[in-house]
mmCIF file of C-alpha atoms in Angstrom:
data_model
loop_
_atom_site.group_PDB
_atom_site.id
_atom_site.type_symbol
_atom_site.label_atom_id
_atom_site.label_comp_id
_atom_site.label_asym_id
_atom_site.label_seq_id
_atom_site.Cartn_x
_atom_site.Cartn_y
_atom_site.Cartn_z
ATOM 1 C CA UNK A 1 77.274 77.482 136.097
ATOM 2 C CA UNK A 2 75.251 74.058 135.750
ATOM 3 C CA UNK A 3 74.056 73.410 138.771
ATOM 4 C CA UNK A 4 77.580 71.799 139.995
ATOM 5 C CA UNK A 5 75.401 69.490 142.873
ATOM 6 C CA UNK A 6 73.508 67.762 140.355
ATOM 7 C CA UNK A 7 74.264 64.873 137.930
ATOM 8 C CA UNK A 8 74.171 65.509 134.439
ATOM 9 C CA UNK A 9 71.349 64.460 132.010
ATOM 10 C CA UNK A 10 70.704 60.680 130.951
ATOM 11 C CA UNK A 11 72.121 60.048 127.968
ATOM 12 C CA UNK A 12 70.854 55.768 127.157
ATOM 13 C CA UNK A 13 67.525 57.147 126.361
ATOM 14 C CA UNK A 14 65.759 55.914 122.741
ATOM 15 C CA UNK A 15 65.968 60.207 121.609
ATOM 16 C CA UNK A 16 69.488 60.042 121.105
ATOM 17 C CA UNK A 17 69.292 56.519 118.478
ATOM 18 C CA UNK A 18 67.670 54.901 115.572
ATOM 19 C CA UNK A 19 64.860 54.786 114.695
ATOM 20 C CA UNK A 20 64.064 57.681 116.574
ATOM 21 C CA UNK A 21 67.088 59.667 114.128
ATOM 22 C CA UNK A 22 67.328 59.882 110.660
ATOM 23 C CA UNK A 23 71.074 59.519 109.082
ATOM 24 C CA UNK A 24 71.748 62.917 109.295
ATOM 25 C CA UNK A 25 70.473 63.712 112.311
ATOM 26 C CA UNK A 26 72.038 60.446 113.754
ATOM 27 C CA UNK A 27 75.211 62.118 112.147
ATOM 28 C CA UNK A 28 75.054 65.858 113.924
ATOM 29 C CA UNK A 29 73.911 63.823 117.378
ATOM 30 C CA UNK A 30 76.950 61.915 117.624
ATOM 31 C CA UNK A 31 79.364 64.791 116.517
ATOM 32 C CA UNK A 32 77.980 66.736 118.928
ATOM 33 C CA UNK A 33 78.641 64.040 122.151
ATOM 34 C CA UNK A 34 82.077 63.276 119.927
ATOM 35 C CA UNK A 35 82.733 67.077 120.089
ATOM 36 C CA UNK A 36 81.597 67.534 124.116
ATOM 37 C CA UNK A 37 83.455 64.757 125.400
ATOM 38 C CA UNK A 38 86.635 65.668 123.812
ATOM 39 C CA UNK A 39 86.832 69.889 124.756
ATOM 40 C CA UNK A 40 83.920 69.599 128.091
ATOM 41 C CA UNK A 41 81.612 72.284 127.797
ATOM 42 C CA UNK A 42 82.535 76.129 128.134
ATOM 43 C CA UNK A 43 81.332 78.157 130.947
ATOM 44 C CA UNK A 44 80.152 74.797 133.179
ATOM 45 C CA UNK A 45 82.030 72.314 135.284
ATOM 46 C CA UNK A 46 82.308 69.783 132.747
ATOM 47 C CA UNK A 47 85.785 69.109 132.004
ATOM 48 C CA UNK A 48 87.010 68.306 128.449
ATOM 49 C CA UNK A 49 87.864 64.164 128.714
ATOM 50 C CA UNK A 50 90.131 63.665 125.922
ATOM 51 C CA UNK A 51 93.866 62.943 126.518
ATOM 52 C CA UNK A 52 94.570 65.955 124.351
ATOM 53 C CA UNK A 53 92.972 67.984 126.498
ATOM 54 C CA UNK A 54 94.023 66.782 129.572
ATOM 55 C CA UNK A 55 91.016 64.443 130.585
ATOM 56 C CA UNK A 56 91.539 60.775 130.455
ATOM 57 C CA UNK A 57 90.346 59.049 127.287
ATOM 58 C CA UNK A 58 91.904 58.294 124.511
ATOM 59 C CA UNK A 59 90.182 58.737 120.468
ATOM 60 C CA UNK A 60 88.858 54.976 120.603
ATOM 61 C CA UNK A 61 87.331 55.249 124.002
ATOM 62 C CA UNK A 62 85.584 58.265 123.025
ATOM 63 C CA UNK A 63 84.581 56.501 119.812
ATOM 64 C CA UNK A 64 83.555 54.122 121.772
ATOM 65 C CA UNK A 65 81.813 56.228 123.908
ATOM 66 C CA UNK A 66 79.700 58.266 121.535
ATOM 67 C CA UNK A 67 78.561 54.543 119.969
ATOM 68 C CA UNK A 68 77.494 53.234 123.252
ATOM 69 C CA UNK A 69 74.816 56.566 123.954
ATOM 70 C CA UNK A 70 73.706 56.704 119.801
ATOM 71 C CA UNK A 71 73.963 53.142 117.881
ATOM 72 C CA UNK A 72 71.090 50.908 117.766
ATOM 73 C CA UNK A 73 73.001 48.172 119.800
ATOM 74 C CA UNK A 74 72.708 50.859 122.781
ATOM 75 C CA UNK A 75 70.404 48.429 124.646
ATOM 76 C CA UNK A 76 72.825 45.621 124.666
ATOM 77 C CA UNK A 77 75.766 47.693 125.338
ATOM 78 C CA UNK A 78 74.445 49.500 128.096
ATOM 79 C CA UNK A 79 73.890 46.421 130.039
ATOM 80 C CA UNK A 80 77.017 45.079 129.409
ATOM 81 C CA UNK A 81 78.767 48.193 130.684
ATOM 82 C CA UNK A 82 76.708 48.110 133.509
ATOM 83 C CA UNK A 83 78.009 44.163 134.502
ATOM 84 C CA UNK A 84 81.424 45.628 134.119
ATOM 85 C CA UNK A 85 80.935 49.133 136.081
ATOM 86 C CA UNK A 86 79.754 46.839 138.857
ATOM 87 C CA UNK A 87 82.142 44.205 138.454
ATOM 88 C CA UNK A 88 84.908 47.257 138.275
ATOM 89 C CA UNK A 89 83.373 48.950 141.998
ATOM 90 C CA UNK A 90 85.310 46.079 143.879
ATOM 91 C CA UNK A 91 88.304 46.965 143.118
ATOM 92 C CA UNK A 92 87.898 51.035 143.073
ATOM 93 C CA UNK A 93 89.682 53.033 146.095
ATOM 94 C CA UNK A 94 89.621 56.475 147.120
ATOM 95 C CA UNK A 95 92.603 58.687 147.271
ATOM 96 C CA UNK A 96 92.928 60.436 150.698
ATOM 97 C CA UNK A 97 95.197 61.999 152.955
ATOM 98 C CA UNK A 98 97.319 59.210 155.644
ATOM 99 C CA UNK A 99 98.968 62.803 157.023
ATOM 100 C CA UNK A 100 97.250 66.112 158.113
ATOM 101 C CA UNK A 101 98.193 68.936 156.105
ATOM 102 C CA UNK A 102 99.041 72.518 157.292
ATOM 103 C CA UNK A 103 98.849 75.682 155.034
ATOM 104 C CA UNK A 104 102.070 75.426 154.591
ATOM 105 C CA UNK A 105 102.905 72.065 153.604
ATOM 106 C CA UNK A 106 104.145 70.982 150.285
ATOM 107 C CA UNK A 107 103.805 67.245 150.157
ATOM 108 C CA UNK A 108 100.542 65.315 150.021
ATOM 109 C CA UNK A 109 101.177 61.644 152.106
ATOM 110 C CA UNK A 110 97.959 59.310 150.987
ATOM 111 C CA UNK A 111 96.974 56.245 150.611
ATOM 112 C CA UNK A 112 97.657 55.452 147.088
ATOM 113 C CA UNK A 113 99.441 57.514 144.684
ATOM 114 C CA UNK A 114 99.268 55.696 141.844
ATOM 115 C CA UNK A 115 96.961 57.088 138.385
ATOM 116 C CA UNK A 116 98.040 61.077 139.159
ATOM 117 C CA UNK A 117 100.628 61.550 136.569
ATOM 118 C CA UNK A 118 102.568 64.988 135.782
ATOM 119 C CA UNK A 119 102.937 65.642 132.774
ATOM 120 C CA UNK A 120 106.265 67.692 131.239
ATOM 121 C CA UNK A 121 104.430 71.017 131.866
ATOM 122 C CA UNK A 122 103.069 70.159 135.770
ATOM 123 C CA UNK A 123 101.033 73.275 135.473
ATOM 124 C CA UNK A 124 98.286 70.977 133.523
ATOM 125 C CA UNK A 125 97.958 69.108 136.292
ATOM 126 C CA UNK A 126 95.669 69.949 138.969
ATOM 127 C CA UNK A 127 94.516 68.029 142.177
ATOM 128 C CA UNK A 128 91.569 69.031 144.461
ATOM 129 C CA UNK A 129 90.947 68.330 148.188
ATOM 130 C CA UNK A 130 87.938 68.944 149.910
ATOM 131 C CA UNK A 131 84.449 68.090 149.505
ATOM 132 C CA UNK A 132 82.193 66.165 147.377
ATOM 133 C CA UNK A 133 80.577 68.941 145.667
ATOM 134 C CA UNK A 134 81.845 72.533 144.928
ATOM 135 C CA UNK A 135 79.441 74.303 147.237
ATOM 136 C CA UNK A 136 81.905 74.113 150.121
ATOM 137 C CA UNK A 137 85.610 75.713 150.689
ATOM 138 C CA UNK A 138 87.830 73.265 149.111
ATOM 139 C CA UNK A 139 91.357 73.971 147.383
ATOM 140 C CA UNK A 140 93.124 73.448 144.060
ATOM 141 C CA UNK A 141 97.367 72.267 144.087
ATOM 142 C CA UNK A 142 99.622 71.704 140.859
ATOM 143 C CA UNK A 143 100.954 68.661 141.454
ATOM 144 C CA UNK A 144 104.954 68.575 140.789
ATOM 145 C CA UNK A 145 105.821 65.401 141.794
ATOM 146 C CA UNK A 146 104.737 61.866 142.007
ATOM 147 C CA UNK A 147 106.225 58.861 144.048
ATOM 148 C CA UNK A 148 103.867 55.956 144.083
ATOM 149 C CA UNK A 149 106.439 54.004 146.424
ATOM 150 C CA UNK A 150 106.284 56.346 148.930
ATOM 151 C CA UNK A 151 102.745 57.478 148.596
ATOM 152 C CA UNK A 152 103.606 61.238 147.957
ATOM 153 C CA UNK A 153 102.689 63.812 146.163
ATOM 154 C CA UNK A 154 104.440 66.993 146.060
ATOM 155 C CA UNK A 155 102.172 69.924 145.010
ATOM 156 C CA UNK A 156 102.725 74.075 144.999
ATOM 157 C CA UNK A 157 99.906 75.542 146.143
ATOM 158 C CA UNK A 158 98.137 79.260 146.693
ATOM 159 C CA UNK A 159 95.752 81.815 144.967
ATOM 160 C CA UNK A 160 98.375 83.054 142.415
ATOM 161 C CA UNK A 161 99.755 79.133 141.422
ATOM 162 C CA UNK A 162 96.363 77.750 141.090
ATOM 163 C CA UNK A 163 93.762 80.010 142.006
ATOM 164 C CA UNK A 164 92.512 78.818 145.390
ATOM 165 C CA UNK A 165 94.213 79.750 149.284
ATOM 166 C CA UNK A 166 95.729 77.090 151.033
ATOM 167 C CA UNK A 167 94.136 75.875 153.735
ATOM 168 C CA UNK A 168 94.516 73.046 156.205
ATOM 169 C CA UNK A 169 93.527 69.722 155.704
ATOM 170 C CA UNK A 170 92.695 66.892 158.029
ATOM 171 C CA UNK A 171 93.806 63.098 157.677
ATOM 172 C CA UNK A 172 90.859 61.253 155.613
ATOM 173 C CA UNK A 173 90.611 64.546 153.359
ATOM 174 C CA UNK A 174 89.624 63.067 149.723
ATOM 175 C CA UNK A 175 91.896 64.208 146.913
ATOM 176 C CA UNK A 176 90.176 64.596 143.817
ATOM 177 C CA UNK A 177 91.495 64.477 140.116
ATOM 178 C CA UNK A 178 88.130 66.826 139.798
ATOM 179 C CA UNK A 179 86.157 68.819 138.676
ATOM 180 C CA UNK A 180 87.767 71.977 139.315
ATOM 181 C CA UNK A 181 85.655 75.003 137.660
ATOM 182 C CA UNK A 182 86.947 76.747 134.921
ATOM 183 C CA UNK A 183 88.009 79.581 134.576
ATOM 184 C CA UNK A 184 88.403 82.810 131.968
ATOM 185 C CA UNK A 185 90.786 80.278 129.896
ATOM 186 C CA UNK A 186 88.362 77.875 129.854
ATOM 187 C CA UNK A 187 84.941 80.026 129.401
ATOM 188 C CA UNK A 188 86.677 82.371 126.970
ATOM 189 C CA UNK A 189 86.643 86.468 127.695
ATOM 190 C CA UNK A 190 83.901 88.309 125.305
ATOM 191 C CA UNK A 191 86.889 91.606 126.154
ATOM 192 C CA UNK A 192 89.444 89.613 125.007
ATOM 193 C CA UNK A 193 90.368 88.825 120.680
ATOM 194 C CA UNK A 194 91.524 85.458 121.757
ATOM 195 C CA UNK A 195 89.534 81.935 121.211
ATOM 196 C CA UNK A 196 88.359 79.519 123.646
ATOM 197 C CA UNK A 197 90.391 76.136 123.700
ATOM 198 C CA UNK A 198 89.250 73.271 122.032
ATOM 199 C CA UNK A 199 86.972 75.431 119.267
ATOM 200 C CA UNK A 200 84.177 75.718 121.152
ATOM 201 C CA UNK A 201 81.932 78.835 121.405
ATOM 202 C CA UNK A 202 83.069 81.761 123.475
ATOM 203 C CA UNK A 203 81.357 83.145 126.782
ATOM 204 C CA UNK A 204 78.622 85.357 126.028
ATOM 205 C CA UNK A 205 78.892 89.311 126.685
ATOM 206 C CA UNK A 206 77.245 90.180 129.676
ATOM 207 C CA UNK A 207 73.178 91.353 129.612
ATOM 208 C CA UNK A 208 71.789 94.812 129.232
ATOM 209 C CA UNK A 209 70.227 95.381 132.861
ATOM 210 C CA UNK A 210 67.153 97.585 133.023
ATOM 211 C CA UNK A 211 68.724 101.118 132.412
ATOM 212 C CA UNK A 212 68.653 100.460 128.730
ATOM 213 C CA UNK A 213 66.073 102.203 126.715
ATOM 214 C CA UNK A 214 63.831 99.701 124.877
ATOM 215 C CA UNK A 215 62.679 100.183 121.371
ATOM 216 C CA UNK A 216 63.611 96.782 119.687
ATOM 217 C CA UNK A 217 61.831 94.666 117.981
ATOM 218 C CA UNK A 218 60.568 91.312 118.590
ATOM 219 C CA UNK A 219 57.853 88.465 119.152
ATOM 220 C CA UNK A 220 55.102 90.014 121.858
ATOM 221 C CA UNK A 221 54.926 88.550 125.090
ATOM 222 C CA UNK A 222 52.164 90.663 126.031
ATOM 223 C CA UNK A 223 49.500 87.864 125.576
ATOM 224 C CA UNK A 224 51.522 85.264 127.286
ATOM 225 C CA UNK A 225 51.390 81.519 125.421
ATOM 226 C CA UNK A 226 53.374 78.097 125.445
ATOM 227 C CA UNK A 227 57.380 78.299 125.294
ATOM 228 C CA UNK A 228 58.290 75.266 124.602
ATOM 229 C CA UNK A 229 62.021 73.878 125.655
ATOM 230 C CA UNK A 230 63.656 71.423 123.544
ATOM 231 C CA UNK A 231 67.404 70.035 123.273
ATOM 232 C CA UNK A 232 68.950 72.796 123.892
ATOM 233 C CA UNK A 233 66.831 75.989 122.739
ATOM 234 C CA UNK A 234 63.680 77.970 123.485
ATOM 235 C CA UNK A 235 60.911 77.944 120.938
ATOM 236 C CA UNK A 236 57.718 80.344 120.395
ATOM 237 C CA UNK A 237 55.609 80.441 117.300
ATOM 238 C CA UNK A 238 58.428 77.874 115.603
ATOM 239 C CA UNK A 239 61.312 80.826 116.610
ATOM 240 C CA UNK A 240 64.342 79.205 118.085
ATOM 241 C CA UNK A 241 65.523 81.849 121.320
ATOM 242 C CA UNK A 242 63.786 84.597 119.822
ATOM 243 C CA UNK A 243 64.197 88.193 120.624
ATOM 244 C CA UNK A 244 60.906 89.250 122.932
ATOM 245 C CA UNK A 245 59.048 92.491 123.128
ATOM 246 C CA UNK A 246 57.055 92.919 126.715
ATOM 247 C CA UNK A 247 54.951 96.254 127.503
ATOM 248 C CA UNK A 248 56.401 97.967 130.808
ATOM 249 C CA UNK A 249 54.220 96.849 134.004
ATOM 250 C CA UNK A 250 52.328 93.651 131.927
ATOM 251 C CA UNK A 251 52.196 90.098 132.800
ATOM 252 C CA UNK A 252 53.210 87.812 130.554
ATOM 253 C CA UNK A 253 52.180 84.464 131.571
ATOM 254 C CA UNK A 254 53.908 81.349 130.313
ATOM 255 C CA UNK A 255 53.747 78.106 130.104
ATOM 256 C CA UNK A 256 57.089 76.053 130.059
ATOM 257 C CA UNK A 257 56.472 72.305 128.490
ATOM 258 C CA UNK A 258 59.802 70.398 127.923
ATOM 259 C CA UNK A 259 59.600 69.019 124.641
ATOM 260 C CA UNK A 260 63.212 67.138 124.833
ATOM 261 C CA UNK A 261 64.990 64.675 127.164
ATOM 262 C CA UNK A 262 67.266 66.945 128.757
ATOM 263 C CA UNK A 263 66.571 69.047 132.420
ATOM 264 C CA UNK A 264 65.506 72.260 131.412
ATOM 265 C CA UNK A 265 64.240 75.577 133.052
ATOM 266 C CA UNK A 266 63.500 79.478 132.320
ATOM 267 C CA UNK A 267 65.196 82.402 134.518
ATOM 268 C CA UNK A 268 65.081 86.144 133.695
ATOM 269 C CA UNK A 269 67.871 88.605 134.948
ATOM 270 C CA UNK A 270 66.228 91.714 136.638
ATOM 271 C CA UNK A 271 67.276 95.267 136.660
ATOM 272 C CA UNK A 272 70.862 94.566 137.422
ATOM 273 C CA UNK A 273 71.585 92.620 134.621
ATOM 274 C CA UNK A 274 72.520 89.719 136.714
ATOM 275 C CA UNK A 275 71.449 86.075 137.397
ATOM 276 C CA UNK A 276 71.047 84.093 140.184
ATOM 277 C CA UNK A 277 70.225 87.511 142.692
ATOM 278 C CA UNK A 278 66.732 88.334 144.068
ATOM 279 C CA UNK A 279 64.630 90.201 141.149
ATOM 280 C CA UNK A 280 65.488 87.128 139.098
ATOM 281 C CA UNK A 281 62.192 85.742 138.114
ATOM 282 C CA UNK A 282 62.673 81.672 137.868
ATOM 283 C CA UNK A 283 59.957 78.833 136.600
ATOM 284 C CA UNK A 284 58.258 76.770 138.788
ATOM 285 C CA UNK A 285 59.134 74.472 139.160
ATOM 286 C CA UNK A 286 62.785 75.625 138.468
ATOM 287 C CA UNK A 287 64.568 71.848 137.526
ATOM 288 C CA UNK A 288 61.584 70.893 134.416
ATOM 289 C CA UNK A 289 62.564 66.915 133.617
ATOM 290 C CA UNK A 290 61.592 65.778 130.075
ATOM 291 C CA UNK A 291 58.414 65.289 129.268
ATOM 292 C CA UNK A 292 57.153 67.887 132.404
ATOM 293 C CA UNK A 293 56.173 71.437 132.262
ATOM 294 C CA UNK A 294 56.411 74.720 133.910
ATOM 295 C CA UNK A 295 55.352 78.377 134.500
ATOM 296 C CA UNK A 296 56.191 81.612 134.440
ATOM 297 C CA UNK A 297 55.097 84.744 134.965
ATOM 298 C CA UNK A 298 57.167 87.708 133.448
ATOM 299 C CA UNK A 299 57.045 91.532 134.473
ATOM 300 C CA UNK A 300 59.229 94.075 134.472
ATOM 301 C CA UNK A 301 58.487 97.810 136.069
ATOM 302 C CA UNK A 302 60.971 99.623 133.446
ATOM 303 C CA UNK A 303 61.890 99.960 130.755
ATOM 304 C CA UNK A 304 64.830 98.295 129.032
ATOM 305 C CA UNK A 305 66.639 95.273 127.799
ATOM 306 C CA UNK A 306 66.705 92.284 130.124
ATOM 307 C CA UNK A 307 68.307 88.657 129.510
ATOM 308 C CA UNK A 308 66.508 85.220 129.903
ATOM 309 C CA UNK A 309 68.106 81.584 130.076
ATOM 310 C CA UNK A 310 67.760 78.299 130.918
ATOM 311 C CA UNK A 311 70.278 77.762 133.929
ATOM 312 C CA UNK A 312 71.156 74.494 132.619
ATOM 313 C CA UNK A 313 72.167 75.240 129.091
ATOM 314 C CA UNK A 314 73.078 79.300 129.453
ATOM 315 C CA UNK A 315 74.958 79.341 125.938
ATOM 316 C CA UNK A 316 72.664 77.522 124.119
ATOM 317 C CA UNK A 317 69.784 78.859 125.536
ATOM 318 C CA UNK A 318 69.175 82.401 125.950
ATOM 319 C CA UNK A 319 68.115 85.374 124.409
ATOM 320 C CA UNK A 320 66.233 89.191 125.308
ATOM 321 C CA UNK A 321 63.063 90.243 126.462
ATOM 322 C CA UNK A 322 63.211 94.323 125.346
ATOM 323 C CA UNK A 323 60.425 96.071 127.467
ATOM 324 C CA UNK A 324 59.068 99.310 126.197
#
């Protein structure tokens, strides 16, 4: 997904403003953070925030949002939010569990109820209990009910009601509001004739692995060069995520400079046409900050059509190396 340990990217840096922007490009920059708060981003554990969607902020907030990160104030406003974010951390509590709870169990005792509010259709909304990242067992309940009074929350639970098996729960347990990672509703099915929610793009179709013959066409990798990384796509020779070409058996040595703000890298899929398993072949280092750089080295012992990405940004970066 997006590497659901890390935090995401900074976004108060002087790329995303005047006088770095031009009108226009000011224009598609803040449509595009307008657009990824409200509907999250498919295929990665960011959740859509708008109320509409189920997050938690309304149109203005999000306005006001999207004007904090790109207006030429950003300076000034970033400090002030910082006073209040501060300010706000003295009064913030954390939501656990004041009862242990069995498999079996149906209501959720903790220490403050309040700010978890079903909605007419409960199914949209989802607690989580476990730990702080998503490495770990943890489990996902519908939440039914809601008495603040009592400090209860009464939840249905198992694989088939939200996807996760209940599982016992000790007192302390942290109940989260999120993130919970998405799933084929939310990352869209390339089988499938429906649309992903929200407009955004759909899930791309799975990679060729190496039993494909090559023969397409393509920029040469065969004498290596500078790929540069930018916000968010691959360039070569002024080709955004071009289509490759690589002789079976050679090297192609690259370097990897990140020419934009965001945390980039480069990984390959081997001959089973899948990331993130051992003939992957990842830059080092693998996280590139802005302003860093990389390597790679690139080879491939058949022939065939193999997918490359950068882990961070897999729908916006990627494209095919064909070896031949």
């Amino acid at each position: 997904l997006e590497r659901a340990g890390l935090p995401g990217a900074p976004l108060n840096v002087v790329v995303n403003r005047p006088p770095e922007l031009t009108g226009g490009a000011l224009e598609a920059q803040a449509k595009r953070f307008h657009d990824t708060t409200v509907c999250g981003r498919v295929g990665t554990v960011m959740p859509p925030w708008s109320i509409d969607q189920g997050g938690a902020l309304n149109f203005f907030q999000i306005e006001q949002l999207v004007l904090l990160i790109t207006s030429q104030y950003s300076e000034e406003g970033w400090g002030v939010a910082l006073e209040d974010a501060n300010h706000a951390d003295a009064f913030a509590f954390t939501r656990l569990l004041t009862e242990p709870l069995s498999a079996e169990g149906t209501t959720l005792h903790v220490n403050e109820a309040v700010g978890i509010e079903p909605s007419d259709d409960a199914a949209d909304v989802l607690i989580r209990i476990g730990p702080e990242t998503l490495e770990d067992p943890y489990e996902v309940m519908r939440v039914v009910k809601v008495d603040p009074e009592a400090r209860t929350i009464e939840v249905e639970r198992g694989k088939d009601v939200a996807g996760t098996e209940a599982m016992e729960h000790e007192v302390s347990a942290e109940v989260y509001r999120g993130p919970i990672p998405p799933g084929n509703t939310t990352t869209g099915d390339p089988e499938s004739q429906g649309f992903p929610p929200c407009g955004q793009k759909a899930a791309p179709a799975p990679a060729g692995g190496g039993g494909t013959d090559g023969g397409g066409t393509g920029v040469s990798l065969d004498a290596g060069g500078s790929l540069s990384m930018g916000d968010d796509f691959f360039e070569f020779d002024g080709q955004q995520n071009p289509a490759f070409t690589l002789s079976v058996g050679n090297t192609a040595a690259l370097t990897l400079p990140n020419a934009g703000s965001n945390i980039h890298n480069m990984r390959t899929a081997g001959a089973d046409g899948e990331y993130n398993t051992d003939d992957d072949q990842v830059s080092d280092p693998d996280l590139v900050a802005g302003g860093e750089g990389a390597q790679i080295e690139i080879s491939f012992a058949t022939a065939g059509t193999y997918a490359y990405r950068c882990d961070f940004h897999p729908t916006d970066m990627a494209g095919e190396i064909t070896v031949q």
